[in-house]
PDB file of C-alpha atoms in Angstrom:
ATOM      1  CA  UNK Z 503     114.630  79.673 105.106  1.00 58.00           C
ATOM      2  CA  UNK Z 504     114.079  82.645 102.855  1.00 79.00           C
ATOM      3  CA  UNK Z 505     116.842  84.642 101.199  1.00 95.00           C
ATOM      4  CA  UNK Z 506     117.618  88.303 101.794  1.00 98.00           C
ATOM      5  CA  UNK Z 507     114.968  90.653 100.420  1.00 98.00           C
ATOM      6  CA  UNK Z 508     116.099  94.194  99.591  1.00 98.00           C
ATOM      7  CA  UNK Z 509     113.288  96.509 100.672  1.00 98.00           C
ATOM      8  CA  UNK Z 510     115.184  99.741 100.072  1.00 98.00           C
ATOM      9  CA  UNK Z 511     118.619 100.932  99.007  1.00 98.00           C
ATOM     10  CA  UNK Z 512     121.143  98.798 100.940  1.00 98.00           C
ATOM     11  CA  UNK Z 513     118.377  97.812 103.352  1.00 98.00           C
ATOM     12  CA  UNK Z 514     117.481  94.146 103.653  1.00 98.00           C
ATOM     13  CA  UNK Z 515     115.351  91.776 105.684  1.00 98.00           C
ATOM     14  CA  UNK Z 516     115.835  88.035 106.067  1.00 98.00           C
ATOM     15  CA  UNK Z 517     113.064  85.870 107.476  1.00 98.00           C
ATOM     16  CA  UNK Z 518     114.335  82.783 109.275  1.00 98.00           C
ATOM     17  CA  UNK Z 519     112.372  79.581 109.803  1.00 97.00           C
ATOM     18  CA  UNK Z 520     113.499  79.430 113.430  1.00 96.00           C
ATOM     19  CA  UNK Z 521     110.899  81.456 115.366  1.00 97.00           C
ATOM     20  CA  UNK Z 522     109.804  82.928 111.998  1.00 97.00           C
ATOM     21  CA  UNK Z 523     112.133  85.767 112.978  1.00 98.00           C
ATOM     22  CA  UNK Z 524     113.050  88.771 110.864  1.00 98.00           C
ATOM     23  CA  UNK Z 525     116.582  90.161 110.896  1.00 98.00           C
ATOM     24  CA  UNK Z 526     117.371  93.524 109.337  1.00 98.00           C
ATOM     25  CA  UNK Z 527     120.561  94.757 107.709  1.00 99.00           C
ATOM     26  CA  UNK Z 528     121.363  98.365 106.773  1.00 99.00           C
ATOM     27  CA  UNK Z 529     124.669  99.219 105.100  1.00 98.00           C
ATOM     28  CA  UNK Z 530     126.252 102.653 104.941  1.00 98.00           C
ATOM     29  CA  UNK Z 531     129.596 104.073 103.881  1.00 98.00           C
ATOM     30  CA  UNK Z 532     131.148 103.414 107.296  1.00 98.00           C
ATOM     31  CA  UNK Z 533     129.818  99.939 107.979  1.00 98.00           C
ATOM     32  CA  UNK Z 534     126.805  97.677 108.487  1.00 98.00           C
ATOM     33  CA  UNK Z 535     124.061  97.746 111.106  1.00 99.00           C
ATOM     34  CA  UNK Z 536     122.196  94.574 112.133  1.00 98.00           C
ATOM     35  CA  UNK Z 537     118.702  94.645 113.634  1.00 99.00           C
ATOM     36  CA  UNK Z 538     118.214  91.668 116.003  1.00 98.00           C
ATOM     37  CA  UNK Z 539     120.631  88.757 116.207  1.00 98.00           C
ATOM     38  CA  UNK Z 540     118.538  85.558 116.469  1.00 98.00           C
ATOM     39  CA  UNK Z 541     117.953  83.091 119.297  1.00 98.00           C
ATOM     40  CA  UNK Z 542     121.323  81.361 119.781  1.00 98.00           C
ATOM     41  CA  UNK Z 543     124.985  82.033 119.143  1.00 98.00           C
ATOM     42  CA  UNK Z 544     124.967  79.255 116.535  1.00 98.00           C
ATOM     43  CA  UNK Z 545     122.144  80.961 114.663  1.00 98.00           C
ATOM     44  CA  UNK Z 546     123.988  84.272 114.919  1.00 98.00           C
ATOM     45  CA  UNK Z 547     127.135  82.722 113.461  1.00 98.00           C
ATOM     46  CA  UNK Z 548     125.019  81.569 110.526  1.00 98.00           C
ATOM     47  CA  UNK Z 549     123.609  85.096 110.261  1.00 98.00           C
ATOM     48  CA  UNK Z 550     127.135  86.494 110.142  1.00 98.00           C
ATOM     49  CA  UNK Z 551     127.910  84.234 107.186  1.00 98.00           C
ATOM     50  CA  UNK Z 552     124.668  85.238 105.477  1.00 98.00           C
ATOM     51  CA  UNK Z 553     125.614  88.912 105.848  1.00 98.00           C
ATOM     52  CA  UNK Z 554     128.790  88.169 103.911  1.00 98.00           C
ATOM     53  CA  UNK Z 555     126.590  87.170 100.969  1.00 97.00           C
ATOM     54  CA  UNK Z 556     125.647  90.832 100.676  1.00 97.00           C
ATOM     55  CA  UNK Z 557     128.547  92.897 101.904  1.00 98.00           C
ATOM     56  CA  UNK Z 558     132.103  92.861 103.217  1.00 97.00           C
ATOM     57  CA  UNK Z 559     131.381  95.948 105.305  1.00 98.00           C
ATOM     58  CA  UNK Z 560     132.182  95.412 108.982  1.00 98.00           C
ATOM     59  CA  UNK Z 561     129.204  95.049 111.321  1.00 98.00           C
ATOM     60  CA  UNK Z 562     129.762  98.069 113.548  1.00 98.00           C
ATOM     61  CA  UNK Z 563     126.310  98.363 115.087  1.00 98.00           C
ATOM     62  CA  UNK Z 564     123.682  95.975 116.461  1.00 98.00           C
ATOM     63  CA  UNK Z 565     120.214  97.176 117.438  1.00 98.00           C
ATOM     64  CA  UNK Z 566     117.857  95.053 119.536  1.00 98.00           C
ATOM     65  CA  UNK Z 567     114.177  95.858 119.020  1.00 98.00           C
ATOM     66  CA  UNK Z 568     113.509  94.473 122.516  1.00 97.00           C
ATOM     67  CA  UNK Z 569     115.088  92.122 125.021  1.00 96.00           C
ATOM     68  CA  UNK Z 570     113.450  88.742 124.335  1.00 97.00           C
ATOM     69  CA  UNK Z 571     115.944  85.962 123.725  1.00 97.00           C
ATOM     70  CA  UNK Z 572     115.008  85.239 120.118  1.00 97.00           C
ATOM     71  CA  UNK Z 573     116.096  88.776 119.220  1.00 98.00           C
ATOM     72  CA  UNK Z 574     119.229  89.203 121.342  1.00 97.00           C
ATOM     73  CA  UNK Z 575     120.931  85.875 122.087  1.00 97.00           C
ATOM     74  CA  UNK Z 576     123.337  86.284 119.185  1.00 97.00           C
ATOM     75  CA  UNK Z 577     124.679  89.693 120.227  1.00 97.00           C
ATOM     76  CA  UNK Z 578     127.966  88.292 121.497  1.00 96.00           C
ATOM     77  CA  UNK Z 579     128.871  86.924 118.060  1.00 98.00           C
ATOM     78  CA  UNK Z 580     129.257  90.455 116.717  1.00 98.00           C
ATOM     79  CA  UNK Z 581     132.313  91.212 118.797  1.00 97.00           C
ATOM     80  CA  UNK Z 582     133.291  94.463 117.062  1.00 96.00           C
ATOM     81  CA  UNK Z 583     129.807  95.989 117.130  1.00 98.00           C
ATOM     82  CA  UNK Z 584     128.291  98.503 119.519  1.00 97.00           C
ATOM     83  CA  UNK Z 585     124.950  97.157 120.767  1.00 97.00           C
ATOM     84  CA  UNK Z 586     122.066  99.617 121.096  1.00 98.00           C
ATOM     85  CA  UNK Z 587     118.805  99.009 122.951  1.00 97.00           C
ATOM     86  CA  UNK Z 588     116.314 100.913 125.038  1.00 97.00           C
ATOM     87  CA  UNK Z 589     117.280 101.463 128.662  1.00 97.00           C
ATOM     88  CA  UNK Z 590     114.238  99.517 129.928  1.00 97.00           C
ATOM     89  CA  UNK Z 591     115.184  96.500 127.816  1.00 95.00           C
ATOM     90  CA  UNK Z 592     118.727  96.579 129.149  1.00 94.00           C
ATOM     91  CA  UNK Z 593     117.590  96.889 132.751  1.00 93.00           C
ATOM     92  CA  UNK Z 594     114.911  94.211 132.693  1.00 80.00           C
ATOM     93  CA  UNK Z 595     116.995  91.507 131.033  1.00 75.00           C
ATOM     94  CA  UNK Z 596     120.399  92.697 132.278  1.00 81.00           C
ATOM     95  CA  UNK Z 597     121.668  93.025 128.730  1.00 85.00           C
ATOM     96  CA  UNK Z 598     124.924  94.774 127.954  1.00 87.00           C
ATOM     97  CA  UNK Z 599     124.826  97.574 125.449  1.00 91.00           C
ATOM     98  CA  UNK Z 600     124.648 101.289 124.767  1.00 95.00           C
ATOM     99  CA  UNK Z 601     121.238 102.467 125.949  1.00 96.00           C
ATOM    100  CA  UNK Z 602     119.035 105.418 125.081  1.00 97.00           C
ATOM    101  CA  UNK Z 603     115.891 106.875 126.671  1.00 97.00           C
ATOM    102  CA  UNK Z 604     113.755 108.506 123.948  1.00 97.00           C
ATOM    103  CA  UNK Z 605     115.681 108.814 120.681  1.00 98.00           C
ATOM    104  CA  UNK Z 606     119.083 108.016 119.215  1.00 98.00           C
ATOM    105  CA  UNK Z 607     120.590 108.615 115.782  1.00 98.00           C
ATOM    106  CA  UNK Z 608     123.281 106.257 114.478  1.00 98.00           C
ATOM    107  CA  UNK Z 609     125.455 107.742 111.738  1.00 98.00           C
ATOM    108  CA  UNK Z 610     126.432 105.144 109.123  1.00 98.00           C
ATOM    109  CA  UNK Z 611     128.504 107.627 107.137  1.00 98.00           C
ATOM    110  CA  UNK Z 612     126.288 108.545 104.221  1.00 98.00           C
ATOM    111  CA  UNK Z 613     122.959 107.778 105.890  1.00 98.00           C
ATOM    112  CA  UNK Z 614     121.453 107.490 109.348  1.00 98.00           C
ATOM    113  CA  UNK Z 615     119.327 105.064 111.329  1.00 98.00           C
ATOM    114  CA  UNK Z 616     116.971 106.423 113.967  1.00 98.00           C
ATOM    115  CA  UNK Z 617     116.010 104.637 117.191  1.00 98.00           C
ATOM    116  CA  UNK Z 618     112.791 105.786 118.826  1.00 98.00           C
ATOM    117  CA  UNK Z 619     110.932 104.800 121.970  1.00 98.00           C
ATOM    118  CA  UNK Z 620     107.223 105.593 121.702  1.00 98.00           C
ATOM    119  CA  UNK Z 621     105.759 103.792 124.735  1.00 98.00           C
ATOM    120  CA  UNK Z 622     104.967 100.494 126.389  1.00 98.00           C
ATOM    121  CA  UNK Z 623     103.606  97.671 124.251  1.00 98.00           C
ATOM    122  CA  UNK Z 624     104.956  94.179 123.677  1.00 98.00           C
ATOM    123  CA  UNK Z 625     107.418  95.065 126.451  1.00 98.00           C
ATOM    124  CA  UNK Z 626     108.512  98.195 128.303  1.00 97.00           C
ATOM    125  CA  UNK Z 627     111.545  98.540 126.050  1.00 97.00           C
ATOM    126  CA  UNK Z 628     110.413  98.255 122.424  1.00 98.00           C
ATOM    127  CA  UNK Z 629     112.486 100.203 119.902  1.00 98.00           C
ATOM    128  CA  UNK Z 630     111.193 101.514 116.578  1.00 98.00           C
ATOM    129  CA  UNK Z 631     114.072 101.459 114.102  1.00 98.00           C
ATOM    130  CA  UNK Z 632     113.630 103.913 111.246  1.00 98.00           C
ATOM    131  CA  UNK Z 633     115.685 104.138 108.063  1.00 98.00           C
ATOM    132  CA  UNK Z 634     114.419 107.494 106.820  1.00 98.00           C
ATOM    133  CA  UNK Z 635     116.110 107.672 103.418  1.00 98.00           C
ATOM    134  CA  UNK Z 636     114.212 104.547 102.267  1.00 98.00           C
ATOM    135  CA  UNK Z 637     111.064 104.967 104.398  1.00 98.00           C
ATOM    136  CA  UNK Z 638     111.501 101.615 106.153  1.00 98.00           C
ATOM    137  CA  UNK Z 639     110.638 100.919 109.784  1.00 98.00           C
ATOM    138  CA  UNK Z 640     111.575  97.855 111.831  1.00 98.00           C
ATOM    139  CA  UNK Z 641     109.036  97.500 114.662  1.00 98.00           C
ATOM    140  CA  UNK Z 642     110.076  94.243 116.271  1.00 98.00           C
ATOM    141  CA  UNK Z 643     107.218  92.523 118.078  1.00 98.00           C
ATOM    142  CA  UNK Z 644     105.148  95.684 118.366  1.00 98.00           C
ATOM    143  CA  UNK Z 645     103.670  94.324 115.129  1.00 98.00           C
ATOM    144  CA  UNK Z 646     103.163  90.663 114.200  1.00 98.00           C
ATOM    145  CA  UNK Z 647     102.191  89.354 110.767  1.00 98.00           C
ATOM    146  CA  UNK Z 648     102.332  85.562 110.957  1.00 97.00           C
ATOM    147  CA  UNK Z 649     100.500  85.194 114.289  1.00 96.00           C
ATOM    148  CA  UNK Z 650      98.475  87.342 116.681  1.00 96.00           C
ATOM    149  CA  UNK Z 651     100.533  89.867 118.669  1.00 97.00           C
ATOM    150  CA  UNK Z 652     102.334  88.108 121.476  1.00 97.00           C
ATOM    151  CA  UNK Z 653     101.089  89.121 124.913  1.00 98.00           C
ATOM    152  CA  UNK Z 654     103.514  87.891 127.533  1.00 96.00           C
ATOM    153  CA  UNK Z 655     103.998  88.394 131.236  1.00 97.00           C
ATOM    154  CA  UNK Z 656     105.888  91.613 130.478  1.00 97.00           C
ATOM    155  CA  UNK Z 657     103.382  93.119 128.021  1.00 98.00           C
ATOM    156  CA  UNK Z 658     101.237  96.234 128.411  1.00 98.00           C
ATOM    157  CA  UNK Z 659      97.904  95.418 126.762  1.00 98.00           C
ATOM    158  CA  UNK Z 660      96.152  98.641 127.787  1.00 98.00           C
ATOM    159  CA  UNK Z 661      98.937 100.903 126.452  1.00 98.00           C
ATOM    160  CA  UNK Z 662      99.951  98.916 123.374  1.00 98.00           C
ATOM    161  CA  UNK Z 663      97.304 100.345 120.969  1.00 98.00           C
ATOM    162  CA  UNK Z 664      98.359 103.954 121.623  1.00 98.00           C
ATOM    163  CA  UNK Z 665     102.014 103.000 121.228  1.00 98.00           C
ATOM    164  CA  UNK Z 666     101.344 101.552 117.785  1.00 98.00           C
ATOM    165  CA  UNK Z 667      99.371 104.640 116.822  1.00 98.00           C
ATOM    166  CA  UNK Z 668     102.289 106.827 117.914  1.00 98.00           C
ATOM    167  CA  UNK Z 669     104.633 104.800 115.715  1.00 98.00           C
ATOM    168  CA  UNK Z 670     102.261 104.956 112.748  1.00 98.00           C
ATOM    169  CA  UNK Z 671     101.938 108.710 113.245  1.00 97.00           C
ATOM    170  CA  UNK Z 672     105.587 109.118 112.252  1.00 96.00           C
ATOM    171  CA  UNK Z 673     105.094 107.305 108.934  1.00 98.00           C
ATOM    172  CA  UNK Z 674     103.907 108.265 105.487  1.00 98.00           C
ATOM    173  CA  UNK Z 675     101.222 106.068 103.870  1.00 97.00           C
ATOM    174  CA  UNK Z 676     103.779 104.311 101.649  1.00 98.00           C
ATOM    175  CA  UNK Z 677     106.150 103.281 104.455  1.00 98.00           C
ATOM    176  CA  UNK Z 678     107.334  99.677 104.637  1.00 98.00           C
ATOM    177  CA  UNK Z 679     107.064  98.044 108.050  1.00 98.00           C
ATOM    178  CA  UNK Z 680     109.087  95.006 109.119  1.00 98.00           C
ATOM    179  CA  UNK Z 681     107.397  93.079 111.955  1.00 98.00           C
ATOM    180  CA  UNK Z 682     109.344  90.953 114.397  1.00 98.00           C
ATOM    181  CA  UNK Z 683     107.877  87.834 112.798  1.00 98.00           C
ATOM    182  CA  UNK Z 684     106.258  87.312 109.422  1.00 98.00           C
ATOM    183  CA  UNK Z 685     106.039  89.151 106.121  1.00 98.00           C
ATOM    184  CA  UNK Z 686     106.775  92.836 105.553  1.00 98.00           C
ATOM    185  CA  UNK Z 687     103.563  94.882 105.925  1.00 98.00           C
ATOM    186  CA  UNK Z 688     102.254  98.357 105.194  1.00 98.00           C
ATOM    187  CA  UNK Z 689     100.700 101.149 107.234  1.00 98.00           C
ATOM    188  CA  UNK Z 690      97.179  99.884 106.528  1.00 98.00           C
ATOM    189  CA  UNK Z 691      98.049  96.499 108.066  1.00 98.00           C
ATOM    190  CA  UNK Z 692      99.608  98.166 111.113  1.00 98.00           C
ATOM    191  CA  UNK Z 693      96.578 100.424 111.535  1.00 98.00           C
ATOM    192  CA  UNK Z 694      94.222  97.443 111.396  1.00 98.00           C
ATOM    193  CA  UNK Z 695      96.312  95.625 113.993  1.00 98.00           C
ATOM    194  CA  UNK Z 696      96.263  98.689 116.235  1.00 98.00           C
ATOM    195  CA  UNK Z 697      92.460  98.594 116.053  1.00 98.00           C
ATOM    196  CA  UNK Z 698      92.481  94.920 117.063  1.00 98.00           C
ATOM    197  CA  UNK Z 699      94.867  95.659 119.934  1.00 98.00           C
ATOM    198  CA  UNK Z 700      92.435  98.383 120.945  1.00 98.00           C
ATOM    199  CA  UNK Z 701      89.574  95.875 121.008  1.00 98.00           C
ATOM    200  CA  UNK Z 702      91.557  93.744 123.453  1.00 98.00           C
ATOM    201  CA  UNK Z 703      92.262  96.746 125.681  1.00 98.00           C
ATOM    202  CA  UNK Z 704      88.641  97.901 125.571  1.00 98.00           C
ATOM    203  CA  UNK Z 705      87.241  94.457 126.353  1.00 98.00           C
ATOM    204  CA  UNK Z 706      89.576  94.061 129.322  1.00 98.00           C
ATOM    205  CA  UNK Z 707      88.587  97.504 130.602  1.00 98.00           C
ATOM    206  CA  UNK Z 708      84.869  96.817 130.071  1.00 97.00           C
ATOM    207  CA  UNK Z 709      85.013  93.515 131.951  1.00 98.00           C
ATOM    208  CA  UNK Z 710      86.943  95.117 134.766  1.00 97.00           C
ATOM    209  CA  UNK Z 711      84.579  98.098 134.981  1.00 96.00           C
ATOM    210  CA  UNK Z 712      81.631  95.713 135.185  1.00 96.00           C
ATOM    211  CA  UNK Z 713      83.183  94.079 138.239  1.00 96.00           C
ATOM    212  CA  UNK Z 714      83.930  90.795 136.469  1.00 97.00           C
ATOM    213  CA  UNK Z 715      86.404  88.793 138.568  1.00 96.00           C
ATOM    214  CA  UNK Z 716      89.652  87.786 136.905  1.00 97.00           C
ATOM    215  CA  UNK Z 717      88.822  84.080 136.709  1.00 97.00           C
ATOM    216  CA  UNK Z 718      85.613  84.865 134.820  1.00 97.00           C
ATOM    217  CA  UNK Z 719      87.370  87.348 132.553  1.00 98.00           C
ATOM    218  CA  UNK Z 720      89.884  84.658 131.593  1.00 98.00           C
ATOM    219  CA  UNK Z 721      86.956  82.523 130.412  1.00 97.00           C
ATOM    220  CA  UNK Z 722      85.164  85.313 128.516  1.00 97.00           C
ATOM    221  CA  UNK Z 723      84.944  84.314 124.842  1.00 96.00           C
ATOM    222  CA  UNK Z 724      83.171  87.249 123.206  1.00 95.00           C
ATOM    223  CA  UNK Z 725      84.419  90.599 121.882  1.00 96.00           C
ATOM    224  CA  UNK Z 726      88.019  89.475 121.288  1.00 98.00           C
ATOM    225  CA  UNK Z 727      89.722  89.717 117.856  1.00 98.00           C
ATOM    226  CA  UNK Z 728      91.749  86.588 118.632  1.00 97.00           C
ATOM    227  CA  UNK Z 729      91.044  83.364 120.574  1.00 97.00           C
ATOM    228  CA  UNK Z 730      90.893  83.977 124.299  1.00 97.00           C
ATOM    229  CA  UNK Z 731      93.499  81.279 124.935  1.00 96.00           C
ATOM    230  CA  UNK Z 732      96.005  83.623 123.213  1.00 96.00           C
ATOM    231  CA  UNK Z 733      95.006  86.458 125.527  1.00 98.00           C
ATOM    232  CA  UNK Z 734      95.412  84.994 129.011  1.00 98.00           C
ATOM    233  CA  UNK Z 735      98.483  87.064 129.853  1.00 98.00           C
ATOM    234  CA  UNK Z 736      96.868  90.146 128.311  1.00 98.00           C
ATOM    235  CA  UNK Z 737      93.855  89.814 130.609  1.00 98.00           C
ATOM    236  CA  UNK Z 738      96.015  89.176 133.666  1.00 98.00           C
ATOM    237  CA  UNK Z 739      98.291  92.109 132.883  1.00 98.00           C
ATOM    238  CA  UNK Z 740      95.338  94.389 132.206  1.00 98.00           C
ATOM    239  CA  UNK Z 741      93.677  93.494 135.495  1.00 98.00           C
ATOM    240  CA  UNK Z 742      96.994  93.952 137.277  1.00 97.00           C
ATOM    241  CA  UNK Z 743      97.202  97.497 135.903  1.00 98.00           C
ATOM    242  CA  UNK Z 744      93.574  98.308 136.731  1.00 98.00           C
ATOM    243  CA  UNK Z 745      93.498  96.783 140.219  1.00 96.00           C
ATOM    244  CA  UNK Z 746      90.933  94.528 141.851  1.00 92.00           C
ATOM    245  CA  UNK Z 747      87.560  94.960 140.118  1.00 91.00           C
ATOM    246  CA  UNK Z 748      84.706  96.254 142.266  1.00 87.00           C
ATOM    247  CA  UNK Z 749      81.092  95.333 141.686  1.00 79.00           C
ATOM    248  CA  UNK Z 750      79.136  98.439 140.676  1.00 71.00           C
ATOM    249  CA  UNK Z 751      76.896  99.488 143.551  1.00 67.00           C
ATOM    250  CA  UNK Z 752      73.284 100.470 143.032  1.00 64.00           C
ATOM    251  CA  UNK Z 753      72.378 104.033 144.048  1.00 64.00           C
ATOM    252  CA  UNK Z 754      70.637 104.218 147.396  1.00 59.00           C
ATOM    253  CA  UNK Z 755      66.962 105.012 147.123  1.00 60.00           C
ATOM    254  CA  UNK Z 756      65.760 107.990 149.090  1.00 55.00           C
ATOM    255  CA  UNK Z 757      62.641 107.930 151.221  1.00 58.00           C
ATOM    256  CA  UNK Z 758      59.553 107.095 149.182  1.00 50.00           C
TER     257      UNK Z 758
END
């Protein structure tokens, strides 16, 4: 387990061995804000003790980058905090919290934290958490560093590349980006990953346009940036969005 790393004024990240998960902490004059709360209440109780290593400020706010269990299961431990998450995340996983639709600003007293929804990607409810005074962005599982991006049954492989590009478009070249899992990265890393996500989307669309049936697409081994066994849900979800592929028909020849 790594220790807290301060990546900006009163802005920390801690990378846990369990799920290789990153937790963020931002402290202001009026209290502390936690970004993601780990996978169990026991892990969250440990997180609460780890926060005390840095500050005695009360945890008044919790932000969930999305609704998957490894990021939200510890919410209940922070009994005095208001939980913020995107409305889609709350609806899909039936999570309690204060929801927002497009943008939300949380006032920490002498600084602010911005919550932004920029589109479908890892899920339908991914939140970009910006700390503008230190140029730090927490992207949750929209970006992955220690493994390929995680395509699940609730992912949007065809939309994900544009969503990442929208997030990057809000950043300056020297921004620090905290992925959901793995080491802190920069804009160049995120841009490269957006290109790779785009390759997945383009290959799915190309196979579908060619009339390739789903079972054959799931076995296709070329043109992917990552092993196809990591992309099974991506292919299924892409085909689901595009509909049943149709074999291209040859133009009818006129009379000779």
